[in-house]
CSV table of C-alpha atoms in Angstrom, one decimal:
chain,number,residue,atom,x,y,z
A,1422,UNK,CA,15.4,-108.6,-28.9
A,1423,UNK,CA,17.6,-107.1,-31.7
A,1424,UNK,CA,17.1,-110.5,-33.4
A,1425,UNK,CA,13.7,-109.6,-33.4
A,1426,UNK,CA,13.9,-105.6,-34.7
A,1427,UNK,CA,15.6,-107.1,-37.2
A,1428,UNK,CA,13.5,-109.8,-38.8
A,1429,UNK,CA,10.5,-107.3,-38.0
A,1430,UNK,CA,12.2,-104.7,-40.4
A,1431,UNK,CA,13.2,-107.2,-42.7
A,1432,UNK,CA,9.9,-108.3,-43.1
A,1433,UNK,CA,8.3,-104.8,-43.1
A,1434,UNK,CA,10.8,-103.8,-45.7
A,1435,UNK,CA,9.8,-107.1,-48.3
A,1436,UNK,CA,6.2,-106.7,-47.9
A,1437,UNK,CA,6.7,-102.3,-49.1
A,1438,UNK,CA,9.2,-104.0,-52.0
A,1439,UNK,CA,6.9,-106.5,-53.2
A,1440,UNK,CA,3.7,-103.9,-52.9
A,1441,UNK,CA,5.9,-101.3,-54.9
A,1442,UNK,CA,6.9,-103.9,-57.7
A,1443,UNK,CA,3.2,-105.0,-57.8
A,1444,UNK,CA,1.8,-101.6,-57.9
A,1445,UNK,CA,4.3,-101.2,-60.6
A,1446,UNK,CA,3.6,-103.6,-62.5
A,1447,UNK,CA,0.2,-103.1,-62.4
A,1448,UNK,CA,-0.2,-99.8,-63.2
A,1449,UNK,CA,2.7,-98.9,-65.0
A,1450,UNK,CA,1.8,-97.4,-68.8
A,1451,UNK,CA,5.0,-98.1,-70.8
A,1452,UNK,CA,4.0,-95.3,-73.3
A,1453,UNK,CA,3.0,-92.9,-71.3
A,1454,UNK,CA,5.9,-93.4,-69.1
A,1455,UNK,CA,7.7,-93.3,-72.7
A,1456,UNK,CA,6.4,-89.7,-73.4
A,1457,UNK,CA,7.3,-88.4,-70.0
A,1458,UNK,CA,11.1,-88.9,-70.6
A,1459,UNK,CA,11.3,-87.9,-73.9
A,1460,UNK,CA,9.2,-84.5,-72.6
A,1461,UNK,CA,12.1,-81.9,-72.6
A,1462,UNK,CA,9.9,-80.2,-69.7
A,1463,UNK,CA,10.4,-83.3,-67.8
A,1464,UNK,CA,14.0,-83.5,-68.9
A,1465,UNK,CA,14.6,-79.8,-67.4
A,1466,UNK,CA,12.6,-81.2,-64.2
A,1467,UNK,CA,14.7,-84.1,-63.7
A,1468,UNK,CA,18.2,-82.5,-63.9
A,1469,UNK,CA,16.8,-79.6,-61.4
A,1470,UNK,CA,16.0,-82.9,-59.2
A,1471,UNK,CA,19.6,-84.2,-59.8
A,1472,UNK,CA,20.9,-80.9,-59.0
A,1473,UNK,CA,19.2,-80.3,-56.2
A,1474,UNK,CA,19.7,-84.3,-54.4
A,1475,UNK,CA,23.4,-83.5,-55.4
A,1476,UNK,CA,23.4,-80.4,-53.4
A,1477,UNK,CA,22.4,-82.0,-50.2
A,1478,UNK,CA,26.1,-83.6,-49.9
A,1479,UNK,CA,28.3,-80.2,-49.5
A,1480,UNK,CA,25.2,-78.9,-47.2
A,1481,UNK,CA,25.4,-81.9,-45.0
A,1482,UNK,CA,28.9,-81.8,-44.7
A,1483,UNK,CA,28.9,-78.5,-43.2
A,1484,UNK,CA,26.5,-79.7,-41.2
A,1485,UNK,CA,28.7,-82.8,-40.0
A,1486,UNK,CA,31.6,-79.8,-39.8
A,1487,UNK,CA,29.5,-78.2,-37.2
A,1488,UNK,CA,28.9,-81.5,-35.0
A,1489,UNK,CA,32.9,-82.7,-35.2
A,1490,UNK,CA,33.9,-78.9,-33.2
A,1491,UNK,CA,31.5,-80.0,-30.4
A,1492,UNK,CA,34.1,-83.1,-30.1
A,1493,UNK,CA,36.6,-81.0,-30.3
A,1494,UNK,CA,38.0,-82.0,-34.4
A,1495,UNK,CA,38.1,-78.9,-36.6
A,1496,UNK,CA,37.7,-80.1,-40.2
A,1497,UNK,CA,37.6,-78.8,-43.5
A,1498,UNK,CA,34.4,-78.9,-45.4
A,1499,UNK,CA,35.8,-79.6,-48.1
A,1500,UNK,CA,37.7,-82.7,-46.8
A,1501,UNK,CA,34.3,-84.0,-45.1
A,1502,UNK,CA,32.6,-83.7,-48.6
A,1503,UNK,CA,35.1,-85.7,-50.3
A,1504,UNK,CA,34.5,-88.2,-47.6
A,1505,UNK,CA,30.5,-88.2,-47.6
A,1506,UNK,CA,30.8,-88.2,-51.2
A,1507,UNK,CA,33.3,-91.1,-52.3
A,1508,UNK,CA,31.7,-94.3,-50.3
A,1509,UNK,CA,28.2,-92.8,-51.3
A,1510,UNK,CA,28.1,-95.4,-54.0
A,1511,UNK,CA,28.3,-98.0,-51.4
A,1512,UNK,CA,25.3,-97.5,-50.3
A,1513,UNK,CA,23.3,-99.6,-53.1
A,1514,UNK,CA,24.9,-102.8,-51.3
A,1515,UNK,CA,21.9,-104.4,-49.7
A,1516,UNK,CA,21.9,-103.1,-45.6
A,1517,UNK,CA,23.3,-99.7,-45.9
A,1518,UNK,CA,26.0,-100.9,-44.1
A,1519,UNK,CA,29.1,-100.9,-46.6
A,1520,UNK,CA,28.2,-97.1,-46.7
A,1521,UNK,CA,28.8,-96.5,-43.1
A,1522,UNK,CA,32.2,-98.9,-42.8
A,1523,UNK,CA,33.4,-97.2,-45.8
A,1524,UNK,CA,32.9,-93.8,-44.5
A,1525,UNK,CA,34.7,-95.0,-41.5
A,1526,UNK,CA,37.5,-96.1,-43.1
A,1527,UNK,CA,38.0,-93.1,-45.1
A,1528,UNK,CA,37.5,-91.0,-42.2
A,1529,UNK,CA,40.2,-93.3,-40.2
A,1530,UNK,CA,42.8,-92.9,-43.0
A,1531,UNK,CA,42.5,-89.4,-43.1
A,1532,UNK,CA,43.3,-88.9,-39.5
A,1533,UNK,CA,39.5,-88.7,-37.7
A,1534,UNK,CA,39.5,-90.7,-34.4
A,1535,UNK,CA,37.2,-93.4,-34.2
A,1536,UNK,CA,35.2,-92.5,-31.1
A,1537,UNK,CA,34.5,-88.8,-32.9
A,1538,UNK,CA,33.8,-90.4,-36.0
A,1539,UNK,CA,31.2,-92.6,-34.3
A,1540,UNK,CA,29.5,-90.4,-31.7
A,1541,UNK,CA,28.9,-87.7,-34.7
A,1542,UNK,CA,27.6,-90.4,-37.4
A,1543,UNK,CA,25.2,-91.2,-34.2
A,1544,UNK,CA,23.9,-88.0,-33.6
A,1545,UNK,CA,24.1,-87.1,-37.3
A,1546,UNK,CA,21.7,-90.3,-38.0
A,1547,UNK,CA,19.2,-89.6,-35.3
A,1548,UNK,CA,18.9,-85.6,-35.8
A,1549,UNK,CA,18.4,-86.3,-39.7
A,1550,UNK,CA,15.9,-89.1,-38.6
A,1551,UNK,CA,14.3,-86.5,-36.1
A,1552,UNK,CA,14.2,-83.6,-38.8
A,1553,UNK,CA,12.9,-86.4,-41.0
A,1554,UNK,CA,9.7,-86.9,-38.6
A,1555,UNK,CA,8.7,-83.2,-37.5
A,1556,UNK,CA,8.9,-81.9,-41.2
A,1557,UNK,CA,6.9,-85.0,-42.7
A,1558,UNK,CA,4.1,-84.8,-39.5
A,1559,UNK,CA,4.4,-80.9,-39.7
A,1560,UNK,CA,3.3,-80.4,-43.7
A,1561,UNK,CA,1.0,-83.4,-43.1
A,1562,UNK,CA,-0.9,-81.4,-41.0
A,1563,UNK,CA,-1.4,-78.5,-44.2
A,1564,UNK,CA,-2.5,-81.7,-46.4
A,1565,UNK,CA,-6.0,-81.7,-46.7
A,1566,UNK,CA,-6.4,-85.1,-48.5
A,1567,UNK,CA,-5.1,-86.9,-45.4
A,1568,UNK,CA,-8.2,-89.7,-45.0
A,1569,UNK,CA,-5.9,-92.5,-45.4
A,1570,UNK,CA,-3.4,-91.8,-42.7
A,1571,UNK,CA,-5.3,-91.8,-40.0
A,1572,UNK,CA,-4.4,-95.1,-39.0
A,1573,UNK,CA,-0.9,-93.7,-38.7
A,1574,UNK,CA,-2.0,-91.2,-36.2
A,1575,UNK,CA,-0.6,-92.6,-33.0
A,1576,UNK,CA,3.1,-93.9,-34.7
A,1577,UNK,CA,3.3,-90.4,-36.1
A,1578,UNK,CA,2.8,-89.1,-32.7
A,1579,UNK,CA,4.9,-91.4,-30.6
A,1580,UNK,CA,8.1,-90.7,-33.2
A,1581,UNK,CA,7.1,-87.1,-33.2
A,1582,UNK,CA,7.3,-86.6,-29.6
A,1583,UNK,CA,10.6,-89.3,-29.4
A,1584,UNK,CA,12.1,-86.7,-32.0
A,1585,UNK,CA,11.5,-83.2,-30.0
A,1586,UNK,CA,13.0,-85.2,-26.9
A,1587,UNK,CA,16.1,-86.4,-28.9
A,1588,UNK,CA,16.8,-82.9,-29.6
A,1589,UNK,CA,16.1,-81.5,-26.5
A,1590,UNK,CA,18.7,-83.9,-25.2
A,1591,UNK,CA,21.5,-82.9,-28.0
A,1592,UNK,CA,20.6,-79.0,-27.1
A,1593,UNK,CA,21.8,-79.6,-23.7
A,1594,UNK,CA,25.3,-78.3,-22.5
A,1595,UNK,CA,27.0,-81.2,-21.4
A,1596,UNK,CA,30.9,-81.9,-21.1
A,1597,UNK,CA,32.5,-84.1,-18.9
A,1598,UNK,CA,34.0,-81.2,-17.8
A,1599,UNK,CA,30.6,-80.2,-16.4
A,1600,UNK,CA,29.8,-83.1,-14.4
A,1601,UNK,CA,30.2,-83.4,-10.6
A,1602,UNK,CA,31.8,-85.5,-8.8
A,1603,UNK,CA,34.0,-86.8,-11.5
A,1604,UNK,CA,33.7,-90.5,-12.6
A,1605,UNK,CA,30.2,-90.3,-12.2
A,1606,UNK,CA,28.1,-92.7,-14.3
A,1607,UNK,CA,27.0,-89.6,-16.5
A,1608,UNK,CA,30.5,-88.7,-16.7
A,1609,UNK,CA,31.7,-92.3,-17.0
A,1610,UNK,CA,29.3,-92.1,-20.7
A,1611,UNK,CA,30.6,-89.0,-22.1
A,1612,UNK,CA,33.7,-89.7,-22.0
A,1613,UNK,CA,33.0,-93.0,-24.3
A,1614,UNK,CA,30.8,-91.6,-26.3
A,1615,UNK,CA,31.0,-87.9,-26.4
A,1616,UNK,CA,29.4,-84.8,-25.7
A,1617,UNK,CA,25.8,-84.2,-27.1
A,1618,UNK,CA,26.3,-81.6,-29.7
A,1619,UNK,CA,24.9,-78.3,-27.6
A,1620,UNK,CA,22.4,-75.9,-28.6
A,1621,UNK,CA,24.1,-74.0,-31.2
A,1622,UNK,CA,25.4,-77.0,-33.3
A,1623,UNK,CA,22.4,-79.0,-33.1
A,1624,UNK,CA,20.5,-76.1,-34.0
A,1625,UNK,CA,22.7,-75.7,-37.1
A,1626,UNK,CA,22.9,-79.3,-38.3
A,1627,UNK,CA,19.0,-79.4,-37.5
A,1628,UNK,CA,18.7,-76.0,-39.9
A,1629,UNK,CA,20.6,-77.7,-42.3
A,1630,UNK,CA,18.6,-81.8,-42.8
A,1631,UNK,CA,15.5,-79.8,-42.6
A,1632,UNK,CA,16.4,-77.9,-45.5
A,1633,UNK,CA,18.0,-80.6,-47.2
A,1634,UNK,CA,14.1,-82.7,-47.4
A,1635,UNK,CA,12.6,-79.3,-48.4
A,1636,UNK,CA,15.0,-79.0,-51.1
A,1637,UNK,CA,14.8,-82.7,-52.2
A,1638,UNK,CA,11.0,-82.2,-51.8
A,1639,UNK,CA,11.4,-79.2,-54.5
A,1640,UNK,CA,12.9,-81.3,-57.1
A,1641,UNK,CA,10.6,-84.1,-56.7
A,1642,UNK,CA,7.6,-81.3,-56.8
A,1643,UNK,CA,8.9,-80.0,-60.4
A,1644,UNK,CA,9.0,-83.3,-62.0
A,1645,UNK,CA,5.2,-84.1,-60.7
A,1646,UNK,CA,4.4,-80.2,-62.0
A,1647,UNK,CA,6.4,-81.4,-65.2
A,1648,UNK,CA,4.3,-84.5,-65.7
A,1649,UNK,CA,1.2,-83.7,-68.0
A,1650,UNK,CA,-1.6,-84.6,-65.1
A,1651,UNK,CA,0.4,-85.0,-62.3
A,1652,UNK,CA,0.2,-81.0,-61.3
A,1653,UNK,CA,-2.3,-81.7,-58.6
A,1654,UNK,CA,0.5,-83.4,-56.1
A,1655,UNK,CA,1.2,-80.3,-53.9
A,1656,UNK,CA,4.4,-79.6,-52.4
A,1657,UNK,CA,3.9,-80.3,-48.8
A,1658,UNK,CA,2.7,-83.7,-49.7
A,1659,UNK,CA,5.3,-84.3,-51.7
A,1660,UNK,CA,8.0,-83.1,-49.4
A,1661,UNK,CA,5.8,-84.9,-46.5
A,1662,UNK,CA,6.1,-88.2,-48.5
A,1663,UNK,CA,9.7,-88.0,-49.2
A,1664,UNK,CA,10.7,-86.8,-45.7
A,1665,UNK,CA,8.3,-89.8,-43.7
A,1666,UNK,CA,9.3,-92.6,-46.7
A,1667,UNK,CA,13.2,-91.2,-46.7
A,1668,UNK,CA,13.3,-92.4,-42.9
A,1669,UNK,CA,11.8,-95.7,-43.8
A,1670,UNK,CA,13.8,-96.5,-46.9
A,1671,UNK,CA,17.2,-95.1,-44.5
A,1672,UNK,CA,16.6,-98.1,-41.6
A,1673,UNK,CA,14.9,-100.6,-44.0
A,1674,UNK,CA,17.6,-103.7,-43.1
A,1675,UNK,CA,18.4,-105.3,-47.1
A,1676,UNK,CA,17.4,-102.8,-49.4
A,1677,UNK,CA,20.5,-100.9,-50.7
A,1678,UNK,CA,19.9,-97.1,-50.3
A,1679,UNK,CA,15.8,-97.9,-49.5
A,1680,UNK,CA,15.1,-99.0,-53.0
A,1681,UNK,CA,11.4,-100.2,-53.2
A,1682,UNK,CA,10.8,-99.3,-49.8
A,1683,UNK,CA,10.9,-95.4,-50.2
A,1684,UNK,CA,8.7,-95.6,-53.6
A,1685,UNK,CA,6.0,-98.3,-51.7
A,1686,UNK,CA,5.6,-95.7,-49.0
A,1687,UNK,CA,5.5,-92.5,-51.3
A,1688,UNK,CA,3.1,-94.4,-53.6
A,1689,UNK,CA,1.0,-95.1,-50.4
A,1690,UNK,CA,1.3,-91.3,-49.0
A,1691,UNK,CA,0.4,-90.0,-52.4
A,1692,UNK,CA,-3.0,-91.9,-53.0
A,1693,UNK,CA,-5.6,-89.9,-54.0
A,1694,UNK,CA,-2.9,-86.7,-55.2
A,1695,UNK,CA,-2.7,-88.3,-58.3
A,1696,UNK,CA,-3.9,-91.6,-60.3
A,1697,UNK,CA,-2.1,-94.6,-60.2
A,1698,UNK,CA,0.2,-94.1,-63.1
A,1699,UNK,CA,1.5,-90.6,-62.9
A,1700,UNK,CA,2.7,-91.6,-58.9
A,1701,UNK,CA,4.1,-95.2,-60.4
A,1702,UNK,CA,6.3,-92.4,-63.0
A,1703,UNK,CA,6.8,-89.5,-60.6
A,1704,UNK,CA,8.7,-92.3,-57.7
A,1705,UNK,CA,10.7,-94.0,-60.8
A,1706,UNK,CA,11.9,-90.6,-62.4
A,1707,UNK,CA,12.5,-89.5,-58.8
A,1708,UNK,CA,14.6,-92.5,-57.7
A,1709,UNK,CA,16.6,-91.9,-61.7
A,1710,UNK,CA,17.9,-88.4,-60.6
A,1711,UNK,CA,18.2,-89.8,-57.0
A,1712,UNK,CA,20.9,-92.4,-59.0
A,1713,UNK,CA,22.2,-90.1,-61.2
A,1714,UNK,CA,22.9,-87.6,-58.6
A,1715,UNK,CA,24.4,-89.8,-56.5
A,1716,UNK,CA,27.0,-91.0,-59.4
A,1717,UNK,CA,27.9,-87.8,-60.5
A,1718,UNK,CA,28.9,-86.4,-56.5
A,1719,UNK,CA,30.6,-89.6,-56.6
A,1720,UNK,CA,32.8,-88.4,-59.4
A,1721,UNK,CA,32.8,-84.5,-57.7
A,1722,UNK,CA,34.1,-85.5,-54.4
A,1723,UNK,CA,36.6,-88.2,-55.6
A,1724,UNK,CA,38.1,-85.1,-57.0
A,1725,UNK,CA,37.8,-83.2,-53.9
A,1726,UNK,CA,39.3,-85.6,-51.6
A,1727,UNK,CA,42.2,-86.2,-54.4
A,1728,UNK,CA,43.3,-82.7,-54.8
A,1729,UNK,CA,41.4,-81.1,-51.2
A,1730,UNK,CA,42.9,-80.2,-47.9
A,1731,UNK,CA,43.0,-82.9,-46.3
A,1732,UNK,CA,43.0,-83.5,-42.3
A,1733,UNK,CA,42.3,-81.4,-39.9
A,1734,UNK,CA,42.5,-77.3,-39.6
A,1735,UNK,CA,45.1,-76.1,-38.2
């Protein structure tokens, strides 16, 4: 069956790659994509989208902060951000999965134990997928120009209503401390793979991924309200687009950090905001201050988790 997932996602992921290349291709206008970057309006735009992609990492890690004291680990933030930070980089190997086993081993080295590190990557993943979901099928629903995605009705539904239950499960209050008799089977799974996170920490992390699209979302929003004819992309739909293609682009198996995948959804969210050019610009400008953020926090936290606290609180 996993064999299966897979090759299904592998293929899913090729067929948005090759659609965005060809829509590229296609439609790209090497001048006027030329006069965009030398705009100093779109300049501005770009670094404010750099600036705020970069702030996402010191906001998640308070967020990751908040899942670790449900498992009992009391960590600096600043120690977490100099770990989320320095095997970011990694993520541009094809899979996504040097990113995670990097993380890991930083986390290791600096004194996290495995299981916590594991069981609040897991619940990290699946709240920022969930967040993901309800904010892109919530500001859908403000979008009038939504003829296209009708056919995505019933997926958007089904992940919708998975993601409400996922959090209803991590707002639940339960410890094997809780659980009677002892040994149970219940009992018997929290202790190898932790507590959910509770009500008040996934309420926090949850706070803090939802803000972290709408912020993303805002950058991406200024360099379409930069672009000279691109002002008609609003900012739900951007924000929608990111949000719903970010999830995508986060499990697509082979492309390193969603590349291609992310743009070939956007583009196909963002029909009819916008003609054909200005979105083929808009995703490639996006995904450059998506790089170039990424580098620079690379640089930041290397920093932090060279001259940081490191370890745990005391």
């Amino acid at each position: 069956m996993k064999w299966l997932i897979r090759v299904t996602g592998i293929v899913i992921t090729t067929v948005l790659l090759c659609f965005f290349i060809w829509f590229a291709v296609n439609n790209i206008d090497s001048q006027s994509f030329s006069h965009a970057i030398q705009s100093r309006k779109t300049q501005a735009a770009l670094v404010a989208c750099m600036l705020c992609h970069m702030l996402v990492y010191p906001l998640t890690s308070i967020a990751w902060r908040q899942l670790l004291l449900r498992q009992g680990q009391s960590w600096h933030s600043t120690t977490l951000f100099g770990l989320l930070g320095t095997s970011q980089l990694a993520k541009y190997i094809p899979g996504n999965i040097a990113q995670h086993a990097g993380r890991a081993a930083l986390s290791v080295k600096h004194g996290m134990p495995l299981q916590a590190f594991v069981t609040t990557t897991i619940q990290e993943t699946l709240l920022a997928l969930s967040a993901s979901i309800i904010l892109g099928a919530s500001l859908l629903l403000s979008i009038h120009n939504t003829e296209g995605l009708t056919v995505y009705k019933w997926p958007l539904t089904i992940l919708f209503v998975g993601s409400i239950c996922i959090i209803g499960i991590y707002c639940m209050d339960l410890r094997p401390s809780r659980i009677r008799p002892p040994k149970a089977i219940l009992w018997k799974f929290l202790q190898a793979y932790g507590a959910p996170p509770g009500f008040r920490a996934t309420s926090k992390a949850l706070t803090i991924y939802v803000g972290n699209y709408l912020l993303i979302g805002a950058g991406i929003w200024l360099i379409s309200h930069a672009m000279d004819g691109a002002t008609g992309i609003s900012y739900p739909a951007v924000t929608a687009a990111f949000a719903l293609s970010w999830a995508l682009g986060f499990l697509a198996p082979g492309a390193p950090a969603g590349i291609g995948a992310r743009e070939g959804i956007m583009v196909l969210m963002l029909q009819g905001h916008a003609n054909e050019t200005e979105l083929v610009t808009l995703t490639l400008l996006a995904r450059a201050a998506n790089v170039t953020g990424d580098f620079f926090i690379f640089l930041i936290a290397a920093l932090f988790a060279r001259h940081g606290k490191k370890g745990v609180e005391s």
